[in-house]
Coordinates of C-alpha atoms in Angstrom, one line a residue:
Chain A
X17 CA -24.9 -9.6 13.5
X18 CA -28.2 -10.9 12.2
X19 CA -29.5 -9.5 8.9
X20 CA -32.4 -7.7 10.8
X21 CA -29.8 -5.9 13.1
X22 CA -27.7 -4.9 10.2
X23 CA -30.6 -3.3 8.5
X24 CA -31.6 -1.5 11.7
X25 CA -28.0 -0.1 12.2
X26 CA -27.8 1.0 8.6
X27 CA -31.1 2.8 8.9
X28 CA -29.9 4.5 12.1
X29 CA -26.8 5.8 10.4
X30 CA -28.7 6.7 7.2
X31 CA -31.1 8.8 9.2
X32 CA -28.2 10.7 10.7
X33 CA -27.0 11.5 7.2
X34 CA -30.3 11.8 5.4
X35 CA -30.9 15.5 6.0
X36 CA -27.5 16.4 4.6
X37 CA -27.8 14.2 1.5
X38 CA -28.0 17.1 -1.0
X39 CA -24.8 18.5 0.4
X40 CA -23.0 15.2 0.4
X41 CA -24.1 14.4 -3.2
X42 CA -23.0 17.9 -4.3
X43 CA -19.5 17.4 -2.8
X44 CA -19.2 14.0 -4.4
X45 CA -20.3 15.5 -7.7
X46 CA -17.8 18.4 -7.5
X47 CA -14.9 15.9 -6.9
X48 CA -16.0 13.6 -9.8
X49 CA -16.5 16.4 -12.2
X50 CA -13.1 18.1 -11.3
X51 CA -11.2 14.8 -11.6
X52 CA -13.0 14.0 -14.9
X53 CA -11.8 17.5 -16.2
X54 CA -8.3 16.6 -15.1
X55 CA -8.6 13.2 -16.9
X56 CA -9.7 14.7 -20.2
X57 CA -6.9 17.4 -20.0
X58 CA -4.3 14.7 -19.2
X59 CA -5.7 12.4 -21.9
X60 CA -5.0 15.1 -24.6
X61 CA -1.4 15.2 -23.5
X62 CA -1.0 11.4 -23.5
X63 CA 0.6 10.6 -26.9
X64 CA 3.0 7.8 -26.5
X65 CA 3.6 4.7 -24.3
X66 CA 5.9 6.6 -21.9
X67 CA 3.1 9.1 -21.4
X68 CA 0.5 6.4 -20.8
X69 CA 2.6 4.2 -18.5
X70 CA 4.9 6.7 -16.8
X71 CA 3.3 10.1 -17.2
X72 CA 6.2 11.1 -19.6
X73 CA 8.6 10.7 -16.6
X74 CA 8.2 14.5 -16.1
X75 CA 6.8 14.7 -12.6
X76 CA 9.0 16.4 -9.9
X77 CA 10.0 14.5 -6.8
X78 CA 7.6 16.5 -4.6
X79 CA 4.7 15.9 -7.0
X80 CA 5.4 12.2 -7.2
X81 CA 5.8 12.0 -3.4
X82 CA 2.4 13.5 -3.1
X83 CA 1.0 11.1 -5.7
X84 CA 2.7 8.1 -4.0
X85 CA 1.0 9.2 -0.7
X86 CA -2.3 9.5 -2.6
X87 CA -1.8 6.1 -4.1
X88 CA -0.9 4.5 -0.7
X89 CA -3.3 6.0 1.8
X90 CA -6.2 3.9 0.9
X91 CA -9.7 3.5 2.3
X92 CA -8.0 0.9 4.5
X93 CA -5.8 3.6 6.1
X94 CA -8.5 6.2 6.5
X95 CA -11.6 4.3 7.2
X96 CA -10.1 1.0 8.3
X97 CA -7.4 2.1 10.7
X98 CA -9.6 4.8 12.4
X99 CA -12.2 2.1 12.9
X100 CA -9.7 -0.5 14.1
X101 CA -8.3 1.9 16.7
X102 CA -11.7 3.1 17.8
X103 CA -12.9 -0.5 18.5
X104 CA -9.6 -2.2 19.5
X105 CA -7.6 0.6 20.8
X106 CA -3.9 0.1 20.7
X107 CA -3.9 -3.0 18.4
X108 CA -5.4 -0.9 15.6
X109 CA -2.3 1.3 15.8
X110 CA -0.1 -1.6 14.6
X111 CA -1.4 -1.0 11.1
X112 CA -0.2 2.6 11.1
X113 CA 3.2 1.7 12.3
X114 CA 3.7 -1.2 9.9
X115 CA 2.4 0.7 6.9
X116 CA 5.0 3.4 7.6
X117 CA 8.1 1.5 8.6
X118 CA 7.6 -0.6 5.4
X119 CA 8.6 2.5 3.4
X120 CA 12.2 2.0 4.5
X121 CA 12.4 -1.2 2.5
X122 CA 11.3 0.7 -0.6
X123 CA 13.7 3.5 0.2
X124 CA 16.8 1.6 0.9
X125 CA 16.5 -1.5 -1.4
X126 CA 14.0 -1.0 -4.1
X127 CA 13.0 2.5 -5.3
X128 CA 16.3 3.6 -6.9
X129 CA 17.5 0.3 -8.5
X130 CA 14.0 -0.2 -9.9
X131 CA 13.9 3.3 -11.4
X132 CA 17.3 2.7 -13.0
X133 CA 16.7 -0.8 -14.4
X134 CA 13.0 -0.9 -15.4
X135 CA 10.9 0.8 -17.9
X136 CA 7.2 0.7 -17.2
X137 CA 6.4 -2.3 -15.0
X138 CA 7.7 -4.4 -12.1
X139 CA 8.1 -7.2 -14.7
X140 CA 10.7 -5.1 -16.5
X141 CA 13.1 -5.5 -13.6
X142 CA 12.5 -9.1 -13.0
X143 CA 12.8 -10.0 -16.7
X144 CA 16.0 -8.0 -17.2
X145 CA 18.4 -10.9 -16.9
X146 CA 15.9 -13.8 -17.1
X147 CA 14.1 -15.6 -19.9
X148 CA 11.5 -13.0 -20.9
X149 CA 8.4 -14.9 -21.6
X150 CA 7.9 -17.1 -18.6
X151 CA 9.1 -14.4 -16.1
X152 CA 6.9 -11.7 -17.6
X153 CA 4.0 -14.1 -17.5
X154 CA 4.6 -14.8 -13.8
X155 CA 5.1 -11.1 -13.0
X156 CA 2.0 -10.1 -14.8
X157 CA 0.0 -12.8 -13.1
X158 CA 1.1 -11.7 -9.6
X159 CA 0.6 -8.0 -10.4
X160 CA -3.0 -8.6 -11.4
X161 CA -3.7 -10.9 -8.4
X162 CA -2.3 -8.5 -5.9
X163 CA -4.1 -5.5 -7.5
X164 CA -7.4 -7.3 -7.5
X165 CA -7.1 -8.2 -3.8
X166 CA -6.4 -4.6 -3.1
X167 CA -9.2 -3.4 -5.4
X168 CA -11.7 -5.6 -3.6
X169 CA -11.0 -3.8 -0.3
X170 CA -11.5 -0.4 -1.9
X171 CA -14.7 -1.5 -3.5
X172 CA -16.0 -2.8 -0.2
X173 CA -15.1 0.5 1.3
X174 CA -17.0 2.5 -1.3
X175 CA -20.1 0.4 -0.8
X176 CA -20.0 0.8 3.0
X177 CA -19.4 4.6 2.8
X178 CA -22.0 5.3 0.3
X179 CA -24.6 3.2 2.0
X180 CA -24.0 5.0 5.2
X181 CA -24.2 8.5 3.6
X182 CA -26.9 8.1 1.1
X183 CA -29.0 5.8 3.1
X184 CA -28.8 3.1 0.4
X185 CA -29.4 -0.1 2.3
X186 CA -30.6 -2.4 -0.5
X187 CA -28.2 -4.8 -2.1
X188 CA -29.1 -3.5 -5.5
X189 CA -28.2 0.0 -4.4
X190 CA -24.8 -1.0 -3.0
X191 CA -24.0 -2.9 -6.2
X192 CA -24.9 0.1 -8.2
X193 CA -22.5 2.3 -6.2
X194 CA -19.7 -0.3 -6.8
X195 CA -20.5 -0.3 -10.5
X196 CA -20.3 3.5 -10.5
X197 CA -16.9 3.5 -8.9
X198 CA -15.8 0.9 -11.3
X199 CA -16.9 2.9 -14.4
X200 CA -15.2 6.0 -13.0
X201 CA -11.9 4.2 -12.6
X202 CA -12.1 2.8 -16.1
X203 CA -12.6 6.3 -17.5
X204 CA -9.8 7.8 -15.4
X205 CA -7.3 5.2 -16.4
X206 CA -8.2 4.5 -20.0
X207 CA -8.4 8.2 -20.9
X208 CA -6.0 9.8 -18.6
X209 CA -3.3 7.1 -18.3
X210 CA -0.6 7.7 -15.8
X211 CA -0.8 11.5 -16.1
X212 CA -4.4 11.7 -15.3
X213 CA -4.1 9.2 -12.5
X214 CA -1.1 11.0 -10.9
X215 CA -3.0 14.3 -10.8
X216 CA -6.1 12.6 -9.3
X217 CA -3.9 11.1 -6.7
X218 CA -2.2 14.5 -5.9
X219 CA -5.5 16.3 -5.5
X220 CA -6.8 13.5 -3.3
X221 CA -3.6 13.5 -1.1
X222 CA -4.1 17.2 -0.5
X223 CA -7.7 16.8 0.3
X224 CA -7.1 13.8 2.6
X225 CA -4.2 15.5 4.6
X226 CA -6.3 18.7 4.8
X227 CA -9.3 16.9 6.1
X228 CA -7.3 14.8 8.6
X229 CA -5.5 17.9 9.9
X230 CA -8.9 19.6 10.4
X231 CA -10.5 16.8 12.3
X232 CA -7.3 16.1 14.3
X233 CA -7.2 19.8 15.3
X234 CA -10.9 19.8 16.3
X235 CA -10.4 16.6 18.3
X236 CA -7.3 17.9 20.2
X237 CA -9.2 21.2 20.8
X238 CA -11.9 19.3 22.7
X239 CA -9.1 18.0 25.0
X240 CA -7.1 21.2 25.3
X241 CA -4.4 19.5 23.3
X242 CA -3.8 17.1 26.2
X243 CA -3.1 13.7 24.6
X244 CA -3.1 12.0 27.9
X245 CA -6.7 13.2 28.5
X246 CA -7.8 12.1 25.0
X247 CA -6.4 8.6 25.7
X248 CA -7.9 8.4 29.1
X249 CA -11.4 9.4 27.9
X250 CA -11.1 6.9 25.0
X251 CA -10.2 4.1 27.4
X252 CA -13.0 5.0 29.7
X253 CA -15.6 5.2 27.0
X254 CA -14.4 2.1 25.3
X255 CA -15.6 0.0 28.2
X256 CA -12.2 -1.7 28.3
X257 CA -10.4 0.7 30.7
X258 CA -6.6 0.7 30.6
X259 CA -6.5 -2.4 28.5
X260 CA -7.7 -0.3 25.6
X261 CA -4.4 1.5 25.6
X262 CA -2.3 -1.6 25.8
X263 CA -1.5 -4.2 23.1
X264 CA -3.6 -7.4 23.1
X265 CA -7.2 -6.4 23.0
X266 CA -7.8 -7.8 19.4
X267 CA -4.9 -10.2 19.1
X268 CA -3.9 -11.1 22.7
X269 CA -6.6 -13.7 23.3
X270 CA -4.6 -16.9 22.8
X271 CA -1.5 -18.4 21.1
X272 CA -3.1 -18.4 17.7
X273 CA -4.2 -14.8 17.7
X274 CA -0.7 -13.8 18.9
X275 CA 0.8 -15.6 16.0
X276 CA -1.7 -13.8 13.8
X277 CA -0.5 -10.5 15.1
X278 CA 3.1 -11.4 14.2
X279 CA 2.0 -12.6 10.7
X280 CA 0.2 -9.4 10.1
X281 CA 3.1 -7.3 11.3
X282 CA 5.5 -9.1 9.0
X283 CA 3.2 -8.8 6.0
X284 CA 2.7 -5.0 6.6
X285 CA 6.4 -4.2 6.8
X286 CA 7.5 -6.3 3.8
X287 CA 4.4 -5.8 1.6
X288 CA 4.8 -2.2 0.5
X289 CA 7.9 -2.7 -1.6
X290 CA 6.2 -5.4 -3.5
X291 CA 3.0 -3.6 -4.4
X292 CA 2.9 -3.1 -8.2
X293 CA 0.8 0.1 -8.1
X294 CA 3.4 1.7 -5.8
X295 CA 6.4 0.4 -7.8
X296 CA 5.3 1.8 -11.1
X297 CA 5.0 5.3 -9.5
X298 CA 8.8 5.5 -9.4
X299 CA 8.9 5.5 -13.3
X300 CA 7.1 8.8 -13.4
X301 CA 10.2 10.8 -12.3
X302 CA 13.3 11.7 -14.4
X303 CA 15.9 9.6 -12.5
X304 CA 16.8 7.5 -9.4
X305 CA 17.7 10.6 -7.3
X306 CA 14.3 12.0 -7.9
X307 CA 12.8 8.6 -7.0
X308 CA 14.7 8.6 -3.7
X309 CA 13.4 12.2 -3.0
X310 CA 9.9 11.2 -3.8
X311 CA 10.1 8.4 -1.3
X312 CA 11.3 10.8 1.3
X313 CA 8.4 13.2 0.6
X314 CA 6.1 10.2 0.8
X315 CA 7.5 9.1 4.1
X316 CA 7.0 12.6 5.5
X317 CA 3.5 12.9 4.3
X318 CA 2.4 9.4 5.1
X319 CA 4.1 9.5 8.5
X320 CA 2.3 12.7 9.4
X321 CA -1.0 11.1 8.3
X322 CA -0.5 8.0 10.3
X323 CA 0.4 10.0 13.4
X324 CA -2.9 11.7 13.1
X325 CA -4.7 8.3 13.0
X326 CA -4.1 8.3 16.7
X327 CA -6.4 11.3 17.1
X328 CA -8.9 10.0 14.6
X329 CA -9.1 6.5 16.2
X330 CA -8.9 7.4 19.9
X331 CA -11.0 10.5 19.1
X332 CA -13.8 8.3 17.7
X333 CA -13.7 6.0 20.7
X334 CA -13.8 9.0 23.1
X335 CA -16.4 11.2 21.3
X336 CA -18.5 8.8 19.3
X337 CA -18.2 5.7 21.4
X338 CA -18.1 2.0 20.4
X339 CA -21.8 1.5 20.6
X340 CA -22.7 4.0 17.9
X341 CA -19.7 2.9 15.7
X342 CA -20.5 -0.8 15.7
X343 CA -24.2 -0.1 15.2
X344 CA -23.3 1.8 12.0
X345 CA -20.7 -0.7 10.8
X346 CA -19.7 -3.9 12.6
X347 CA -16.1 -3.6 11.4
X348 CA -15.8 0.1 12.5
X349 CA -15.3 1.4 8.9
X350 CA -17.5 4.4 9.5
X351 CA -15.7 5.7 12.6
X352 CA -13.9 8.6 10.8
X353 CA -17.0 10.1 9.2
X354 CA -19.0 9.7 12.4
X355 CA -16.2 11.5 14.3
X356 CA -16.5 14.4 11.9
X357 CA -20.2 14.6 12.6
X358 CA -19.6 14.6 16.4
X359 CA -16.7 17.1 16.5
X360 CA -18.8 19.5 14.5
X361 CA -21.9 18.9 16.6
X362 CA -24.5 16.2 15.9
X363 CA -27.5 18.5 15.2
X364 CA -25.7 21.4 13.8
X365 CA -25.1 22.6 10.3
X366 CA -21.3 22.6 11.0
X367 CA -21.5 18.9 11.9
X368 CA -23.3 18.2 8.7
X369 CA -20.8 20.0 6.6
X370 CA -17.9 18.2 8.3
X371 CA -19.5 14.8 7.8
X372 CA -20.2 15.6 4.1
X373 CA -16.6 16.9 3.6
X374 CA -14.9 13.9 5.3
X375 CA -17.1 11.5 3.4
X376 CA -16.3 13.3 0.1
X377 CA -12.6 13.0 1.1
X378 CA -13.0 9.3 1.7
X379 CA -14.7 8.9 -1.6
X380 CA -11.9 10.7 -3.3
X381 CA -9.4 8.5 -1.5
X382 CA -11.1 5.4 -2.8
X383 CA -11.3 6.6 -6.4
X384 CA -7.6 7.7 -6.5
X385 CA -6.4 4.3 -5.2
X386 CA -8.6 2.2 -7.5
X387 CA -7.3 4.2 -10.4
X388 CA -3.7 3.5 -9.4
X389 CA -4.5 -0.2 -9.0
X390 CA -6.2 -0.5 -12.3
X391 CA -3.4 1.3 -14.1
X392 CA -0.8 -1.1 -12.5
X393 CA -2.7 -4.2 -13.7
X394 CA -3.6 -3.0 -17.1
X395 CA 0.0 -1.7 -17.7
X396 CA 1.4 -5.1 -16.6
X397 CA -1.1 -6.9 -18.9
X398 CA -0.3 -4.8 -21.9
X399 CA 3.4 -4.4 -21.4
X400 CA 4.4 -7.7 -19.9
X401 CA 1.8 -10.2 -21.2
X402 CA 0.5 -8.8 -24.4
X403 CA 3.6 -7.0 -25.9
X404 CA 6.3 -9.3 -24.7
X405 CA 4.7 -12.7 -24.3
X406 CA 1.8 -12.9 -26.8
X407 CA 3.3 -10.7 -29.5
X408 CA 7.0 -11.5 -28.5
X409 CA 8.0 -7.9 -28.6
X410 CA 6.7 -7.3 -32.1
X411 CA 3.7 -5.0 -31.0
X412 CA 3.8 -1.4 -32.0
X413 CA 3.4 1.2 -29.3
X414 CA 0.0 2.0 -30.6
X415 CA -1.2 -1.6 -30.3
X416 CA 0.3 -1.9 -26.8
X417 CA -1.6 1.2 -25.7
X418 CA -4.8 -0.1 -27.2
X419 CA -4.3 -3.4 -25.3
X420 CA -3.7 -1.4 -22.1
X421 CA -7.0 0.4 -22.6
X422 CA -8.9 -2.7 -23.2
X423 CA -7.3 -4.4 -20.3
X424 CA -8.5 -1.5 -18.2
X425 CA -12.1 -2.0 -19.2
X426 CA -11.7 -5.7 -18.6
X427 CA -10.2 -5.4 -15.1
X428 CA -12.8 -2.7 -14.3
X429 CA -15.6 -5.1 -15.1
X430 CA -14.0 -8.0 -13.1
X431 CA -13.5 -5.8 -10.1
X432 CA -17.1 -4.5 -10.2
X433 CA -18.2 -8.1 -10.2
X434 CA -15.9 -9.2 -7.3
X435 CA -16.5 -5.9 -5.4
X436 CA -20.2 -6.6 -5.5
X437 CA -19.6 -9.9 -3.8
X438 CA -17.1 -8.6 -1.3
X439 CA -19.2 -5.6 -0.2
X440 CA -19.6 -6.5 3.4
X441 CA -16.0 -7.5 4.2
X442 CA -13.6 -5.8 6.6
X443 CA -11.6 -3.2 4.7
X444 CA -8.3 -3.0 6.6
X445 CA -8.2 -6.8 6.8
X446 CA -8.6 -7.3 3.0
X447 CA -5.7 -4.8 2.3
X448 CA -3.5 -6.7 4.8
X449 CA -4.1 -9.8 2.7
X450 CA -2.9 -7.9 -0.5
X451 CA 0.2 -6.9 1.4
X452 CA 0.9 -10.6 2.4
X453 CA 0.6 -11.7 -1.3
X454 CA 2.9 -8.9 -2.5
X455 CA 5.5 -9.7 0.2
X456 CA 5.4 -13.5 -0.6
X457 CA 5.3 -13.4 -4.4
X458 CA 6.9 -10.1 -5.5
X459 CA 9.4 -8.9 -2.9
X460 CA 11.6 -12.1 -2.8
X461 CA 12.0 -12.0 -6.6
X462 CA 12.7 -8.3 -6.7
X463 CA 15.4 -8.5 -4.1
X464 CA 17.0 -11.7 -5.5
X465 CA 17.0 -10.2 -9.1
X466 CA 18.7 -7.0 -8.0
X467 CA 21.2 -8.4 -5.5
X468 CA 21.9 -12.1 -6.0
X469 CA 24.3 -12.9 -8.8
X470 CA 23.3 -16.6 -9.1
X471 CA 19.5 -16.1 -9.2
X472 CA 18.0 -17.9 -12.2
X473 CA 14.8 -17.9 -14.2
X474 CA 13.7 -21.1 -12.5
X475 CA 14.3 -19.4 -9.1
X476 CA 12.2 -16.4 -10.2
X477 CA 9.3 -18.6 -11.3
X478 CA 9.3 -20.8 -8.2
X479 CA 9.4 -17.8 -5.9
X480 CA 6.6 -15.9 -7.7
X481 CA 4.3 -18.9 -8.2
X482 CA 5.2 -20.5 -4.9
X483 CA 4.7 -17.4 -2.8
X484 CA 1.5 -16.5 -4.7
X485 CA -0.1 -20.0 -4.5
X486 CA 0.7 -20.5 -0.8
X487 CA -0.4 -17.0 0.2
X488 CA -3.7 -17.1 -1.7
X489 CA -4.2 -20.8 -0.8
X490 CA -3.8 -20.2 2.9
X491 CA -6.3 -17.2 2.7
X492 CA -8.8 -19.5 1.0
X493 CA -8.7 -21.9 3.8
X494 CA -8.5 -19.2 6.5
X495 CA -11.3 -17.9 8.7
X496 CA -11.5 -14.9 6.4
X497 CA -13.2 -17.0 3.8
X498 CA -15.2 -19.5 5.8
X499 CA -16.1 -20.9 9.2
X500 CA -16.5 -17.5 10.9
X501 CA -19.5 -15.3 11.4
X502 CA -17.7 -12.4 9.6
X503 CA -16.3 -14.6 6.8
X504 CA -17.0 -14.3 3.2
X505 CA -19.0 -17.5 3.3
X506 CA -20.1 -17.7 7.0
X507 CA -22.4 -20.7 6.5
X508 CA -19.7 -23.2 5.4
X509 CA -16.5 -24.2 7.1
X510 CA -13.5 -25.4 5.3
X511 CA -11.0 -23.2 7.2
X512 CA -8.3 -25.6 8.4
X513 CA -5.7 -22.8 8.5
X514 CA -6.2 -20.9 11.8
X515 CA -4.5 -17.6 10.9
X516 CA -6.3 -14.7 9.2
X517 CA -3.0 -13.5 7.7
X518 CA -0.8 -16.0 5.8
X519 CA 2.4 -13.9 5.8
X520 CA 4.3 -15.8 8.6
X521 CA 4.3 -18.9 6.4
X522 CA 3.9 -17.6 2.8
X523 CA 6.7 -14.9 3.0
X524 CA 9.5 -17.2 4.1
X525 CA 8.2 -19.8 1.7
X526 CA 8.5 -17.3 -1.2
X527 CA 12.1 -16.5 -0.3
X528 CA 12.9 -20.2 0.2
X529 CA 11.4 -21.2 -3.1
X530 CA 13.5 -18.5 -4.9
X531 CA 16.6 -20.0 -3.3
X532 CA 15.6 -23.6 -4.0
X533 CA 14.6 -23.0 -7.6
X534 CA 18.0 -21.4 -8.2
X535 CA 20.2 -24.0 -6.6
X536 CA 18.4 -26.8 -8.3
X537 CA 18.3 -25.2 -11.8
X538 CA 20.3 -26.7 -14.6
X539 CA 20.8 -23.5 -16.5
X540 CA 23.7 -21.1 -15.7
X541 CA 22.7 -17.6 -14.6
X542 CA 23.4 -15.0 -17.3
X543 CA 26.5 -13.4 -15.8
X544 CA 27.0 -10.7 -18.4
X545 CA 23.4 -9.6 -18.1
X546 CA 23.7 -9.5 -14.3
X547 CA 26.8 -7.3 -14.6
X548 CA 25.0 -5.0 -16.9
X549 CA 22.0 -4.9 -14.5
X550 CA 24.2 -4.3 -11.5
X551 CA 26.0 -1.3 -13.1
X552 CA 22.7 0.1 -14.4
X553 CA 20.8 -0.3 -11.2
X554 CA 23.4 1.5 -9.1
X555 CA 24.5 4.2 -11.6
X556 CA 21.6 4.8 -13.9
X557 CA 23.7 4.1 -17.0
X558 CA 21.4 3.5 -19.9
X559 CA 18.2 4.0 -17.8
X560 CA 15.1 5.1 -19.7
Chain B
X17 CA 32.9 -1.9 -15.7
X18 CA 31.3 -4.2 -13.2
X19 CA 34.8 -5.7 -12.5
X20 CA 36.4 -2.2 -12.0
X21 CA 37.7 -1.1 -8.6
X22 CA 35.7 2.1 -8.9
X23 CA 32.4 0.2 -9.3
X24 CA 33.4 -2.3 -6.6
X25 CA 33.9 0.7 -4.3
X26 CA 30.4 2.1 -5.2
X27 CA 28.8 -1.3 -4.6
X28 CA 30.5 -1.7 -1.3
X29 CA 29.5 1.8 0.0
X30 CA 25.9 1.0 -1.0
X31 CA 25.7 -2.5 0.4
X32 CA 27.6 -1.9 3.6
X33 CA 25.2 0.9 4.4
X34 CA 21.8 -0.3 3.2
X35 CA 22.0 -4.0 4.1
X36 CA 23.0 -3.7 7.8
X37 CA 20.6 -0.8 8.2
X38 CA 17.7 -2.9 6.7
X39 CA 18.4 -5.7 9.1
X40 CA 18.6 -3.3 12.0
X41 CA 15.3 -1.6 11.4
X42 CA 13.5 -4.8 10.7
X43 CA 14.8 -6.2 14.0
X44 CA 13.8 -3.1 15.8
X45 CA 10.3 -3.3 14.4
X46 CA 10.0 -7.1 15.2
X47 CA 11.1 -6.4 18.7
X48 CA 8.2 -3.9 19.0
X49 CA 5.8 -6.5 17.5
X50 CA 7.1 -9.2 19.9
X51 CA 7.1 -7.0 23.0
X52 CA 3.5 -6.1 22.1
X53 CA 2.6 -9.7 22.0
X54 CA 4.5 -11.3 24.9
X55 CA 5.4 -8.4 27.3
X56 CA 2.0 -6.9 27.9
X57 CA 2.8 -6.0 31.5
X58 CA 5.9 -4.0 30.5
X59 CA 4.2 -2.3 27.5
X60 CA 1.2 -1.3 29.8
X61 CA 3.4 0.4 32.3
X62 CA 2.2 4.0 32.6
X63 CA 4.9 6.6 32.3
X64 CA 3.0 9.9 32.7
X65 CA -0.8 10.4 32.8
X66 CA -2.3 7.8 30.4
X67 CA 0.8 7.6 28.3
X68 CA 2.3 4.1 28.6
X69 CA 5.4 2.3 27.3
X70 CA 3.5 0.9 24.3
X71 CA 2.5 4.3 23.2
X72 CA 6.0 5.7 23.5
X73 CA 7.4 2.6 21.7
X74 CA 4.9 3.2 18.8
X75 CA 5.9 6.9 18.5
X76 CA 9.6 5.8 18.6
X77 CA 9.0 3.7 15.5
X78 CA 7.9 6.8 13.7
X79 CA 10.8 8.8 14.9
X80 CA 13.4 6.1 13.9
X81 CA 11.7 5.8 10.5
X82 CA 12.1 9.5 9.8
X83 CA 15.7 9.4 11.1
X84 CA 16.8 6.4 9.0
X85 CA 15.2 8.0 5.8
X86 CA 17.1 11.2 6.5
X87 CA 20.4 9.4 7.4
X88 CA 20.2 7.2 4.2
X89 CA 19.6 10.2 2.0
X90 CA 22.5 12.0 3.5
X91 CA 24.7 9.1 3.0
X92 CA 23.5 8.6 -0.7
X93 CA 24.0 12.3 -1.5
X94 CA 27.5 12.4 0.0
X95 CA 28.9 9.0 -0.8
X96 CA 26.9 7.3 -3.6
X97 CA 25.7 10.0 -6.0
X98 CA 29.2 11.4 -6.9
X99 CA 30.6 8.0 -7.6
X100 CA 27.5 6.8 -9.5
X101 CA 27.5 10.0 -11.7
X102 CA 31.2 9.7 -12.4
X103 CA 30.9 6.1 -13.6
X104 CA 27.7 7.0 -15.6
X105 CA 29.2 10.0 -17.4
X106 CA 32.4 8.1 -18.3
X107 CA 30.4 5.1 -19.6
X108 CA 28.0 7.2 -21.6
X109 CA 30.7 9.5 -22.8
X110 CA 32.8 6.5 -23.9
X111 CA 29.9 4.7 -25.6

């Protein structure tokens, strides 16, 4: 799209929303004020490090399941998947399936042992039987890199959403919105800690599920609850016919795109159990059994949500149509709010109210997820890097919490700066990259640490840094960054790696480096420590 | 404790359940991804109305995910939790 066309499309969409601007702003403001209230209340109850990092470990399995869902269903899920299905039909649905199936890795292999053997961060588990300082430095680095990738996607989503709704088309206006989101997340996390963040995520999950059920119901009502009719109409309106309902529209072009599809599929299914902001949520419940139950709740809630993305995506294709969607946002990120407008009636008050509500829900979604991400990275900085590496375990709890709060401010500022740069990128695609990095750098080390007796410090370092460097490096030289009209830098071309998602290379590489580093290391693994870790991870003996 | 027969039993009943099941669902998911890629004709076969094999396959991934989560939780509650708790209370009592 040329810049002139982009401006035109943005204006079209903005006109649609402009009449309802006061309502939209009011709903945004209500959510912001309510969550700030929660934050202040939670901040008063946050006294020690266990409160700040783990919400005092006092949440119930259901509460945590809800918060996990709120942490996980990001702007990528809501805006990105609905848009991907609306534009590419069945291929967009892969995101929904991969994002859900991935939870089984977390349930079967990671959630319970992690809860039993760690304290506050992912680094705790990795450092349990390794040399503390190098492993914690590596874990902290990869936590921050993964979280910043993920943050970028949410920031881009916020910019797109708000420019659609408030008619802000100037770059300065979009940057201002990104800055506002950044400041809010700094406030949530630095004041409310894990308690505040958890409650914000629970409120958001209820709003998101409620909003999605409402739109799904209204879409199905239009088709007399006949899903076949809905799919048929979507296929017809899409202009692709039956191909719209089959795999291959986005990824079936040639051998390279097919490989990209496999790469994306692997990254999605293996990434979840390596996402630091998800992992730290398991510390907020009293024990491993509650961690298991919260994953089960999350699977139920998230599964129901992703099933409804079928109605959102195909509904948007059938009722809004691809022309209007791409005119509003080339990547389809605004399909869900536009669908809300259409099911309510384009020129009716009901349509305006629905548009405003769904937009406020999407805004809430972004805020809750960025808060979780910021908390994960500042916790890891304060607990892994500051307390255990820089201060060598000599820092007091007070100093550690102060470091976490400062880290929050710093990460907030960094992500505002990067978010302003990434404001026009595809949201679901960016999140998929975060999944690939998490699956390459974090998952191998977590699994080896928990289940492989011989694993050594060198193995851990090689797999974290190896997976991280290869994943990020391949993204850097992929069409996501250059050499493509939709790339971050469309005018230059240094993209010698043809795939958009690095997972198919970087994930096996991460596992391979963990193995290689271990068999080549001269030091003996700490057998006594592994015995301790194994008993603890399976029984909870001595767990915090 | 890690050397004891009791713990070995707990480890075995966890690993012999979780590891094969993980391999199975990852394989099942990859089969879905590969069929989507390389068996377009089969996936596009219409079953009833506009519902095709690909759609049913996708929904089946949801169903198996729910079933596996339920199955693992049942196994854990029946076979793993009692053993883990027995070991934990003995170790913490003895310590």
